[in-house]
């Protein structure tokens, strides 16, 4: 297909700029609070090849239902199927504002208002960002799909982890060199784990972002011999322990307990928690002891 990008390096730079410019300049990046605060700071952007073997490995790790980039792309464009090597996964990390993290650190049971607003109003912006990237790539002659916005996306039952989805934003970010998994399942990145993620799959050649880690727990203190467990101590329902994260304990708290609190205390429909993402050594960066 024709494209306005003349080299793979140019494509990477243009796509990264496309994402960062929208986050920096769109009025939709907003908490919708009286002060009009942004929901997200400047993002990190990474790339991985659609042919990266990790995407096949996720079928064993997450579940056989987890899409490879090739699968979700060809379901979207069945008349013009692509080979895995023709595709790039574009992944981004949207860090919470410092003020949002500070507010949530003070909480012990429920999310702060800023955190809940970022979860609801901020996620609505991420949907717009996904659509924006797909549309702008289309204008450049590049076919793209955001898996979570696809009608083919759904939640499923993972043999290992209970409920899961057909496309994991965290696993896409891990493959794209953006971070590794912590004890509470959050992705620890160079800007920490207090964030939300997004991605698109595009028919474009972009150099993969190097993965500066050799295993999926490389940035977690607990899994690297340190006495931490800070995220477990922050959890109000003991959904995080030395073995990991229990979704069956976590989700009822996030929705059934925190949901009514958000409506009553803050005046809008929402939910969230995020206590394990704040007030920890990995909240805003890779712990100093594990930096290369």
PDB file of C-alpha atoms in Angstrom:
ATOM      1  CA  UNK A   1       0.000   0.000   0.000  1.00  0.00           C
ATOM      2  CA  UNK A   2       1.119   3.568  -0.596  1.00  0.00           C
ATOM      3  CA  UNK A   3       2.429   5.453   2.388  1.00  0.00           C
ATOM      4  CA  UNK A   4       3.730   8.896   3.216  1.00  0.00           C
ATOM      5  CA  UNK A   5       6.532   7.307   5.278  1.00  0.00           C
ATOM      6  CA  UNK A   6       9.673   6.815   3.230  1.00  0.00           C
ATOM      7  CA  UNK A   7      11.689   4.784   5.764  1.00  0.00           C
ATOM      8  CA  UNK A   8      10.947   2.590   8.761  1.00  0.00           C
ATOM      9  CA  UNK A   9      12.795   5.048  11.000  1.00  0.00           C
ATOM     10  CA  UNK A  10      10.617   7.885   9.748  1.00  0.00           C
ATOM     11  CA  UNK A  11       7.511   5.769  10.321  1.00  0.00           C
ATOM     12  CA  UNK A  12       8.510   5.136  13.936  1.00  0.00           C
ATOM     13  CA  UNK A  13       9.188   8.820  14.569  1.00  0.00           C
ATOM     14  CA  UNK A  14       5.958   9.939  12.910  1.00  0.00           C
ATOM     15  CA  UNK A  15       3.826   7.435  14.806  1.00  0.00           C
ATOM     16  CA  UNK A  16       5.416   8.325  18.132  1.00  0.00           C
ATOM     17  CA  UNK A  17       4.880  12.021  17.409  1.00  0.00           C
ATOM     18  CA  UNK A  18       1.263  11.347  16.419  1.00  0.00           C
ATOM     19  CA  UNK A  19       0.561   9.758  19.809  1.00  0.00           C
ATOM     20  CA  UNK A  20       2.446  12.302  21.901  1.00  0.00           C
ATOM     21  CA  UNK A  21       0.945  15.299  20.110  1.00  0.00           C
ATOM     22  CA  UNK A  22      -2.595  14.063  20.702  1.00  0.00           C
ATOM     23  CA  UNK A  23      -1.934  13.462  24.395  1.00  0.00           C
ATOM     24  CA  UNK A  24      -0.259  16.846  24.809  1.00  0.00           C
ATOM     25  CA  UNK A  25      -2.717  18.945  22.813  1.00  0.00           C
ATOM     26  CA  UNK A  26      -6.143  17.320  22.765  1.00  0.00           C
ATOM     27  CA  UNK A  27      -8.678  19.008  25.071  1.00  0.00           C
ATOM     28  CA  UNK A  28     -10.179  15.540  25.551  1.00  0.00           C
ATOM     29  CA  UNK A  29      -7.192  14.617  27.740  1.00  0.00           C
ATOM     30  CA  UNK A  30      -9.061  15.870  30.775  1.00  0.00           C
ATOM     31  CA  UNK A  31     -10.199  14.776  34.224  1.00  0.00           C
ATOM     32  CA  UNK A  32     -13.444  16.706  33.667  1.00  0.00           C
ATOM     33  CA  UNK A  33     -12.972  18.255  37.095  1.00  0.00           C
ATOM     34  CA  UNK A  34     -13.548  21.936  37.999  1.00  0.00           C
ATOM     35  CA  UNK A  35      -9.864  22.774  37.516  1.00  0.00           C
ATOM     36  CA  UNK A  36      -9.738  21.072  34.102  1.00  0.00           C
ATOM     37  CA  UNK A  37      -6.666  18.974  34.891  1.00  0.00           C
ATOM     38  CA  UNK A  38      -5.232  16.631  32.324  1.00  0.00           C
ATOM     39  CA  UNK A  39      -5.707  12.925  32.922  1.00  0.00           C
ATOM     40  CA  UNK A  40      -2.330  11.827  31.530  1.00  0.00           C
ATOM     41  CA  UNK A  41       1.272  12.910  31.273  1.00  0.00           C
ATOM     42  CA  UNK A  42       3.487  12.518  28.177  1.00  0.00           C
ATOM     43  CA  UNK A  43       3.404   8.871  27.051  1.00  0.00           C
ATOM     44  CA  UNK A  44       6.099   6.320  26.403  1.00  0.00           C
ATOM     45  CA  UNK A  45       5.817   4.598  23.009  1.00  0.00           C
ATOM     46  CA  UNK A  46       7.244   1.242  21.944  1.00  0.00           C
ATOM     47  CA  UNK A  47       7.036  -1.107  18.979  1.00  0.00           C
ATOM     48  CA  UNK A  48       7.139  -4.848  18.456  1.00  0.00           C
ATOM     49  CA  UNK A  49       7.015  -7.023  15.362  1.00  0.00           C
ATOM     50  CA  UNK A  50       3.859  -8.931  14.547  1.00  0.00           C
ATOM     51  CA  UNK A  51       6.166 -11.892  14.013  1.00  0.00           C
ATOM     52  CA  UNK A  52       7.668 -11.688  17.514  1.00  0.00           C
ATOM     53  CA  UNK A  53       7.538 -15.203  18.990  1.00  0.00           C
ATOM     54  CA  UNK A  54       6.172 -13.792  22.255  1.00  0.00           C
ATOM     55  CA  UNK A  55       2.742 -13.385  20.683  1.00  0.00           C
ATOM     56  CA  UNK A  56       2.560 -17.117  19.986  1.00  0.00           C
ATOM     57  CA  UNK A  57       3.859 -17.834  23.489  1.00  0.00           C
ATOM     58  CA  UNK A  58       1.001 -15.806  24.963  1.00  0.00           C
ATOM     59  CA  UNK A  59      -1.379 -18.489  23.723  1.00  0.00           C
ATOM     60  CA  UNK A  60       0.290 -20.876  26.164  1.00  0.00           C
ATOM     61  CA  UNK A  61       0.722 -18.287  28.905  1.00  0.00           C
ATOM     62  CA  UNK A  62      -2.608 -16.408  28.796  1.00  0.00           C
ATOM     63  CA  UNK A  63      -4.783 -18.830  26.850  1.00  0.00           C
ATOM     64  CA  UNK A  64      -5.267 -20.204  23.327  1.00  0.00           C
ATOM     65  CA  UNK A  65      -7.889 -17.504  22.722  1.00  0.00           C
ATOM     66  CA  UNK A  66      -5.310 -14.687  22.936  1.00  0.00           C
ATOM     67  CA  UNK A  67      -4.929 -13.124  19.495  1.00  0.00           C
ATOM     68  CA  UNK A  68      -1.655 -12.817  17.702  1.00  0.00           C
ATOM     69  CA  UNK A  69      -1.274  -9.529  15.782  1.00  0.00           C
ATOM     70  CA  UNK A  70      -1.765 -11.463  12.555  1.00  0.00           C
ATOM     71  CA  UNK A  71      -5.017 -12.998  13.756  1.00  0.00           C
ATOM     72  CA  UNK A  72      -6.705  -9.785  14.881  1.00  0.00           C
ATOM     73  CA  UNK A  73      -5.483  -7.882  11.813  1.00  0.00           C
ATOM     74  CA  UNK A  74      -6.729 -10.481   9.348  1.00  0.00           C
ATOM     75  CA  UNK A  75     -10.082 -10.720  11.088  1.00  0.00           C
ATOM     76  CA  UNK A  76     -10.354  -6.965  10.560  1.00  0.00           C
ATOM     77  CA  UNK A  77      -9.116  -6.944   6.960  1.00  0.00           C
ATOM     78  CA  UNK A  78     -10.099 -10.378   5.588  1.00  0.00           C
ATOM     79  CA  UNK A  79      -9.946  -9.200   1.975  1.00  0.00           C
ATOM     80  CA  UNK A  80      -6.336  -8.044   2.336  1.00  0.00           C
ATOM     81  CA  UNK A  81      -4.676 -10.431   4.797  1.00  0.00           C
ATOM     82  CA  UNK A  82      -1.183  -9.721   6.075  1.00  0.00           C
ATOM     83  CA  UNK A  83       1.682 -11.966   7.065  1.00  0.00           C
ATOM     84  CA  UNK A  84       2.898 -11.606  10.643  1.00  0.00           C
ATOM     85  CA  UNK A  85       6.134  -9.978   9.486  1.00  0.00           C
ATOM     86  CA  UNK A  86       4.196  -7.242   7.692  1.00  0.00           C
ATOM     87  CA  UNK A  87       2.734  -5.997  10.965  1.00  0.00           C
ATOM     88  CA  UNK A  88       3.885  -3.811  13.844  1.00  0.00           C
ATOM     89  CA  UNK A  89       2.287  -3.510  17.270  1.00  0.00           C
ATOM     90  CA  UNK A  90       2.378   0.099  18.467  1.00  0.00           C
ATOM     91  CA  UNK A  91       2.078   0.270  22.266  1.00  0.00           C
ATOM     92  CA  UNK A  92       1.994   3.210  24.651  1.00  0.00           C
ATOM     93  CA  UNK A  93       2.105   3.942  28.381  1.00  0.00           C
ATOM     94  CA  UNK A  94       0.098   6.894  29.729  1.00  0.00           C
ATOM     95  CA  UNK A  95       1.454   7.886  33.165  1.00  0.00           C
ATOM     96  CA  UNK A  96      -0.829   9.314  35.827  1.00  0.00           C
ATOM     97  CA  UNK A  97      -0.213  12.899  36.932  1.00  0.00           C
ATOM     98  CA  UNK A  98       1.954  13.379  40.011  1.00  0.00           C
ATOM     99  CA  UNK A  99      -1.033  14.912  41.814  1.00  0.00           C
ATOM    100  CA  UNK A 100      -3.131  11.836  41.047  1.00  0.00           C
ATOM    101  CA  UNK A 101      -0.498   9.549  42.502  1.00  0.00           C
ATOM    102  CA  UNK A 102      -0.060  11.718  45.577  1.00  0.00           C
ATOM    103  CA  UNK A 103      -3.803  11.668  46.232  1.00  0.00           C
ATOM    104  CA  UNK A 104      -4.051   7.911  45.827  1.00  0.00           C
ATOM    105  CA  UNK A 105      -1.099   7.277  48.139  1.00  0.00           C
ATOM    106  CA  UNK A 106      -3.144   8.727  50.999  1.00  0.00           C
ATOM    107  CA  UNK A 107      -6.016   6.297  50.471  1.00  0.00           C
ATOM    108  CA  UNK A 108      -6.347   3.005  52.337  1.00  0.00           C
ATOM    109  CA  UNK A 109      -9.610   1.481  51.046  1.00  0.00           C
ATOM    110  CA  UNK A 110     -11.029   3.467  48.132  1.00  0.00           C
ATOM    111  CA  UNK A 111      -9.523   5.285  45.143  1.00  0.00           C
ATOM    112  CA  UNK A 112      -9.020   9.022  45.350  1.00  0.00           C
ATOM    113  CA  UNK A 113     -11.288  11.196  43.242  1.00  0.00           C
ATOM    114  CA  UNK A 114      -8.473  11.964  40.808  1.00  0.00           C
ATOM    115  CA  UNK A 115      -7.706   8.272  40.396  1.00  0.00           C
ATOM    116  CA  UNK A 116     -11.366   7.415  39.775  1.00  0.00           C
ATOM    117  CA  UNK A 117     -11.669  10.236  37.259  1.00  0.00           C
ATOM    118  CA  UNK A 118      -8.596   8.994  35.410  1.00  0.00           C
ATOM    119  CA  UNK A 119     -10.081   5.495  35.389  1.00  0.00           C
ATOM    120  CA  UNK A 120     -13.344   6.687  33.799  1.00  0.00           C
ATOM    121  CA  UNK A 121     -12.765  10.001  32.021  1.00  0.00           C
ATOM    122  CA  UNK A 122      -9.131   9.129  31.329  1.00  0.00           C
ATOM    123  CA  UNK A 123     -10.049   5.778  29.820  1.00  0.00           C
ATOM    124  CA  UNK A 124     -12.604   7.506  27.579  1.00  0.00           C
ATOM    125  CA  UNK A 125      -9.694   9.592  26.276  1.00  0.00           C
ATOM    126  CA  UNK A 126      -7.640   6.438  25.642  1.00  0.00           C
ATOM    127  CA  UNK A 127     -10.475   5.139  23.470  1.00  0.00           C
ATOM    128  CA  UNK A 128     -10.289   8.379  21.488  1.00  0.00           C
ATOM    129  CA  UNK A 129      -6.507   8.023  21.244  1.00  0.00           C
ATOM    130  CA  UNK A 130      -6.831   4.504  19.856  1.00  0.00           C
ATOM    131  CA  UNK A 131      -9.332   5.736  17.251  1.00  0.00           C
ATOM    132  CA  UNK A 132      -7.157   8.745  16.424  1.00  0.00           C
ATOM    133  CA  UNK A 133      -4.080   6.612  15.752  1.00  0.00           C
ATOM    134  CA  UNK A 134      -6.044   4.188  13.551  1.00  0.00           C
ATOM    135  CA  UNK A 135      -7.636   7.059  11.594  1.00  0.00           C
ATOM    136  CA  UNK A 136      -4.399   8.996  11.105  1.00  0.00           C
ATOM    137  CA  UNK A 137      -2.547   5.905   9.986  1.00  0.00           C
ATOM    138  CA  UNK A 138      -5.385   5.265   7.555  1.00  0.00           C
ATOM    139  CA  UNK A 139      -4.906   8.739   6.105  1.00  0.00           C
ATOM    140  CA  UNK A 140      -1.273   7.792   5.490  1.00  0.00           C
ATOM    141  CA  UNK A 141      -2.387   4.674   3.617  1.00  0.00           C
ATOM    142  CA  UNK A 142      -1.673   2.304   6.512  1.00  0.00           C
ATOM    143  CA  UNK A 143      -4.285  -0.205   7.658  1.00  0.00           C
ATOM    144  CA  UNK A 144      -4.542  -0.512  11.434  1.00  0.00           C
ATOM    145  CA  UNK A 145      -6.822  -1.862  14.144  1.00  0.00           C
ATOM    146  CA  UNK A 146      -7.019  -1.320  17.888  1.00  0.00           C
ATOM    147  CA  UNK A 147      -7.773  -4.816  19.249  1.00  0.00           C
ATOM    148  CA  UNK A 148      -9.818  -3.680  22.306  1.00  0.00           C
ATOM    149  CA  UNK A 149     -12.115  -1.687  19.999  1.00  0.00           C
ATOM    150  CA  UNK A 150     -12.622  -4.568  17.573  1.00  0.00           C
ATOM    151  CA  UNK A 151     -15.968  -6.398  17.499  1.00  0.00           C
ATOM    152  CA  UNK A 152     -13.842  -9.555  17.646  1.00  0.00           C
ATOM    153  CA  UNK A 153     -12.485  -8.647  21.090  1.00  0.00           C
ATOM    154  CA  UNK A 154     -13.994 -10.322  24.147  1.00  0.00           C
ATOM    155  CA  UNK A 155     -13.168 -11.562  27.619  1.00  0.00           C
ATOM    156  CA  UNK A 156     -12.510 -15.238  28.139  1.00  0.00           C
ATOM    157  CA  UNK A 157     -11.635 -17.704  30.889  1.00  0.00           C
ATOM    158  CA  UNK A 158      -7.902 -18.287  31.168  1.00  0.00           C
ATOM    159  CA  UNK A 159      -6.836 -21.747  32.414  1.00  0.00           C
ATOM    160  CA  UNK A 160      -4.153 -20.074  34.552  1.00  0.00           C
ATOM    161  CA  UNK A 161      -5.550 -16.663  35.481  1.00  0.00           C
ATOM    162  CA  UNK A 162      -9.330 -16.799  35.459  1.00  0.00           C
ATOM    163  CA  UNK A 163     -10.983 -14.085  33.395  1.00  0.00           C
ATOM    164  CA  UNK A 164      -8.735 -12.561  30.760  1.00  0.00           C
ATOM    165  CA  UNK A 165      -9.105 -10.913  27.368  1.00  0.00           C
ATOM    166  CA  UNK A 166      -8.339 -11.819  23.780  1.00  0.00           C
ATOM    167  CA  UNK A 167      -5.768  -8.994  23.685  1.00  0.00           C
ATOM    168  CA  UNK A 168      -3.705  -7.914  26.676  1.00  0.00           C
ATOM    169  CA  UNK A 169      -2.403  -4.353  26.579  1.00  0.00           C
ATOM    170  CA  UNK A 170       0.162  -5.241  29.252  1.00  0.00           C
ATOM    171  CA  UNK A 171       1.521  -8.158  27.255  1.00  0.00           C
ATOM    172  CA  UNK A 172       1.728  -5.997  24.121  1.00  0.00           C
ATOM    173  CA  UNK A 173       3.669  -3.392  26.114  1.00  0.00           C
ATOM    174  CA  UNK A 174       6.008  -6.050  27.507  1.00  0.00           C
ATOM    175  CA  UNK A 175       6.711  -7.331  23.984  1.00  0.00           C
ATOM    176  CA  UNK A 176       7.303  -3.738  22.880  1.00  0.00           C
ATOM    177  CA  UNK A 177      10.113  -3.116  25.368  1.00  0.00           C
ATOM    178  CA  UNK A 178       8.112  -0.908  27.729  1.00  0.00           C
ATOM    179  CA  UNK A 179       8.217  -2.818  31.006  1.00  0.00           C
ATOM    180  CA  UNK A 180       7.919  -6.009  33.035  1.00  0.00           C
ATOM    181  CA  UNK A 181       5.331  -7.461  35.400  1.00  0.00           C
ATOM    182  CA  UNK A 182       5.214  -6.849  39.133  1.00  0.00           C
ATOM    183  CA  UNK A 183       3.828  -8.948  41.961  1.00  0.00           C
ATOM    184  CA  UNK A 184       0.394  -7.321  41.650  1.00  0.00           C
ATOM    185  CA  UNK A 185       0.396  -7.925  37.850  1.00  0.00           C
ATOM    186  CA  UNK A 186       0.948  -4.237  37.094  1.00  0.00           C
ATOM    187  CA  UNK A 187       3.480  -3.433  34.383  1.00  0.00           C
ATOM    188  CA  UNK A 188       6.537  -1.699  35.857  1.00  0.00           C
ATOM    189  CA  UNK A 189       7.917   0.758  33.283  1.00  0.00           C
ATOM    190  CA  UNK A 190      10.544   3.529  33.266  1.00  0.00           C
ATOM    191  CA  UNK A 191       7.731   5.840  34.426  1.00  0.00           C
ATOM    192  CA  UNK A 192       6.489   3.338  36.993  1.00  0.00           C
ATOM    193  CA  UNK A 193       3.322   1.275  37.157  1.00  0.00           C
ATOM    194  CA  UNK A 194       0.796   4.038  37.895  1.00  0.00           C
ATOM    195  CA  UNK A 195      -0.465   4.285  34.337  1.00  0.00           C
ATOM    196  CA  UNK A 196      -2.812   2.920  31.716  1.00  0.00           C
ATOM    197  CA  UNK A 197      -1.945   1.359  28.373  1.00  0.00           C
ATOM    198  CA  UNK A 198      -3.078   1.256  24.763  1.00  0.00           C
ATOM    199  CA  UNK A 199      -2.056  -0.252  21.445  1.00  0.00           C
ATOM    200  CA  UNK A 200      -2.830  -0.691  17.762  1.00  0.00           C
ATOM    201  CA  UNK A 201      -1.742  -3.280  15.208  1.00  0.00           C
ATOM    202  CA  UNK A 202      -0.678  -1.735  11.891  1.00  0.00           C
ATOM    203  CA  UNK A 203       0.531  -2.913   8.498  1.00  0.00           C
ATOM    204  CA  UNK A 204       3.747  -0.923   8.618  1.00  0.00           C
ATOM    205  CA  UNK A 205       7.424  -1.738   9.018  1.00  0.00           C
ATOM    206  CA  UNK A 206       8.938  -0.185  12.140  1.00  0.00           C
ATOM    207  CA  UNK A 207      12.105  -1.296  13.974  1.00  0.00           C
ATOM    208  CA  UNK A 208      11.113  -3.117  17.186  1.00  0.00           C
ATOM    209  CA  UNK A 209      11.988  -1.371  20.412  1.00  0.00           C
ATOM    210  CA  UNK A 210      14.797  -3.310  22.149  1.00  0.00           C
ATOM    211  CA  UNK A 211      13.711  -5.116  25.304  1.00  0.00           C
ATOM    212  CA  UNK A 212      16.236  -4.088  27.975  1.00  0.00           C
ATOM    213  CA  UNK A 213      15.268  -7.022  30.204  1.00  0.00           C
ATOM    214  CA  UNK A 214      15.735 -10.763  30.077  1.00  0.00           C
ATOM    215  CA  UNK A 215      12.653 -11.978  31.929  1.00  0.00           C
ATOM    216  CA  UNK A 216       9.113 -10.860  32.649  1.00  0.00           C
ATOM    217  CA  UNK A 217       9.741 -10.040  36.349  1.00  0.00           C
ATOM    218  CA  UNK A 218      12.982  -8.118  35.875  1.00  0.00           C
ATOM    219  CA  UNK A 219      11.759  -4.841  37.427  1.00  0.00           C
ATOM    220  CA  UNK A 220       9.949  -6.300  40.469  1.00  0.00           C
ATOM    221  CA  UNK A 221      11.867  -6.159  43.758  1.00  0.00           C
ATOM    222  CA  UNK A 222       9.998  -9.124  45.248  1.00  0.00           C
ATOM    223  CA  UNK A 223      10.959 -11.459  42.414  1.00  0.00           C
ATOM    224  CA  UNK A 224      14.578 -10.342  42.501  1.00  0.00           C
ATOM    225  CA  UNK A 225      15.434 -11.258  46.079  1.00  0.00           C
ATOM    226  CA  UNK A 226      14.443  -8.037  47.861  1.00  0.00           C
ATOM    227  CA  UNK A 227      12.167  -7.778  50.883  1.00  0.00           C
ATOM    228  CA  UNK A 228       9.395  -5.647  49.420  1.00  0.00           C
ATOM    229  CA  UNK A 229       5.736  -6.808  49.188  1.00  0.00           C
ATOM    230  CA  UNK A 230       4.730  -3.127  49.298  1.00  0.00           C
ATOM    231  CA  UNK A 231       1.917  -3.626  46.797  1.00  0.00           C
ATOM    232  CA  UNK A 232       0.519  -6.495  48.889  1.00  0.00           C
ATOM    233  CA  UNK A 233       0.573  -4.297  51.994  1.00  0.00           C
ATOM    234  CA  UNK A 234      -1.366  -1.625  50.114  1.00  0.00           C
ATOM    235  CA  UNK A 235      -4.183  -3.967  49.066  1.00  0.00           C
ATOM    236  CA  UNK A 236      -7.259  -3.540  51.302  1.00  0.00           C
ATOM    237  CA  UNK A 237      -8.673  -7.001  50.526  1.00  0.00           C
ATOM    238  CA  UNK A 238      -5.491  -9.139  50.531  1.00  0.00           C
ATOM    239  CA  UNK A 239      -5.783  -9.782  46.800  1.00  0.00           C
ATOM    240  CA  UNK A 240      -1.980  -9.629  46.470  1.00  0.00           C
ATOM    241  CA  UNK A 241       0.266 -12.070  48.291  1.00  0.00           C
ATOM    242  CA  UNK A 242       3.715 -13.588  47.872  1.00  0.00           C
ATOM    243  CA  UNK A 243       2.450 -15.757  45.013  1.00  0.00           C
ATOM    244  CA  UNK A 244       0.852 -12.960  42.999  1.00  0.00           C
ATOM    245  CA  UNK A 245      -2.511 -11.344  42.292  1.00  0.00           C
ATOM    246  CA  UNK A 246      -5.918 -12.919  42.945  1.00  0.00           C
ATOM    247  CA  UNK A 247      -8.414 -11.422  40.481  1.00  0.00           C
ATOM    248  CA  UNK A 248     -11.362 -13.076  42.202  1.00  0.00           C
ATOM    249  CA  UNK A 249     -10.657 -11.046  45.341  1.00  0.00           C
ATOM    250  CA  UNK A 250      -9.612  -7.881  43.507  1.00  0.00           C
ATOM    251  CA  UNK A 251     -12.488  -7.316  41.086  1.00  0.00           C
ATOM    252  CA  UNK A 252     -15.406  -7.375  43.581  1.00  0.00           C
ATOM    253  CA  UNK A 253     -13.614  -4.712  45.611  1.00  0.00           C
ATOM    254  CA  UNK A 254     -12.858  -2.579  42.539  1.00  0.00           C
ATOM    255  CA  UNK A 255     -16.421  -2.636  41.240  1.00  0.00           C
ATOM    256  CA  UNK A 256     -18.832  -3.661  44.011  1.00  0.00           C
ATOM    257  CA  UNK A 257     -17.208  -1.798  46.901  1.00  0.00           C
ATOM    258  CA  UNK A 258     -15.415   1.100  45.251  1.00  0.00           C
ATOM    259  CA  UNK A 259     -18.080   1.672  42.585  1.00  0.00           C
ATOM    260  CA  UNK A 260     -20.808   2.796  45.031  1.00  0.00           C
ATOM    261  CA  UNK A 261     -18.238   4.844  46.958  1.00  0.00           C
ATOM    262  CA  UNK A 262     -17.196   6.740  43.826  1.00  0.00           C
ATOM    263  CA  UNK A 263     -20.814   7.635  43.057  1.00  0.00           C
ATOM    264  CA  UNK A 264     -21.648   8.657  46.607  1.00  0.00           C
ATOM    265  CA  UNK A 265     -18.420  10.485  47.445  1.00  0.00           C
ATOM    266  CA  UNK A 266     -17.471  11.999  44.089  1.00  0.00           C
ATOM    267  CA  UNK A 267     -20.792  12.312  42.284  1.00  0.00           C
ATOM    268  CA  UNK A 268     -20.238  10.292  39.113  1.00  0.00           C
ATOM    269  CA  UNK A 269     -20.588   6.710  37.946  1.00  0.00           C
ATOM    270  CA  UNK A 270     -17.237   4.978  38.222  1.00  0.00           C
ATOM    271  CA  UNK A 271     -15.024   2.464  39.975  1.00  0.00           C
ATOM    272  CA  UNK A 272     -11.344   1.699  40.464  1.00  0.00           C
ATOM    273  CA  UNK A 273      -8.791   1.252  43.206  1.00  0.00           C
ATOM    274  CA  UNK A 274      -5.139   1.463  42.170  1.00  0.00           C
ATOM    275  CA  UNK A 275      -3.815   1.339  45.723  1.00  0.00           C
ATOM    276  CA  UNK A 276      -1.261  -1.311  44.726  1.00  0.00           C
ATOM    277  CA  UNK A 277      -0.026   0.998  41.954  1.00  0.00           C
ATOM    278  CA  UNK A 278       0.750   3.878  44.304  1.00  0.00           C
ATOM    279  CA  UNK A 279       2.816   4.241  47.455  1.00  0.00           C
ATOM    280  CA  UNK A 280       5.301   1.621  46.260  1.00  0.00           C
ATOM    281  CA  UNK A 281       8.981   1.756  45.157  1.00  0.00           C
ATOM    282  CA  UNK A 282       7.849   1.132  41.565  1.00  0.00           C
ATOM    283  CA  UNK A 283       5.052   3.722  41.513  1.00  0.00           C
ATOM    284  CA  UNK A 284       6.913   6.231  39.329  1.00  0.00           C
ATOM    285  CA  UNK A 285       9.868   4.312  37.920  1.00  0.00           C
ATOM    286  CA  UNK A 286      11.967   1.173  37.964  1.00  0.00           C
ATOM    287  CA  UNK A 287      13.225   0.658  41.546  1.00  0.00           C
ATOM    288  CA  UNK A 288      16.746   2.063  41.912  1.00  0.00           C
ATOM    289  CA  UNK A 289      18.148  -1.298  43.027  1.00  0.00           C
ATOM    290  CA  UNK A 290      17.126  -2.875  39.686  1.00  0.00           C
ATOM    291  CA  UNK A 291      18.181  -0.197  37.246  1.00  0.00           C
ATOM    292  CA  UNK A 292      20.832  -1.297  34.809  1.00  0.00           C
TER     293      UNK A 292
END
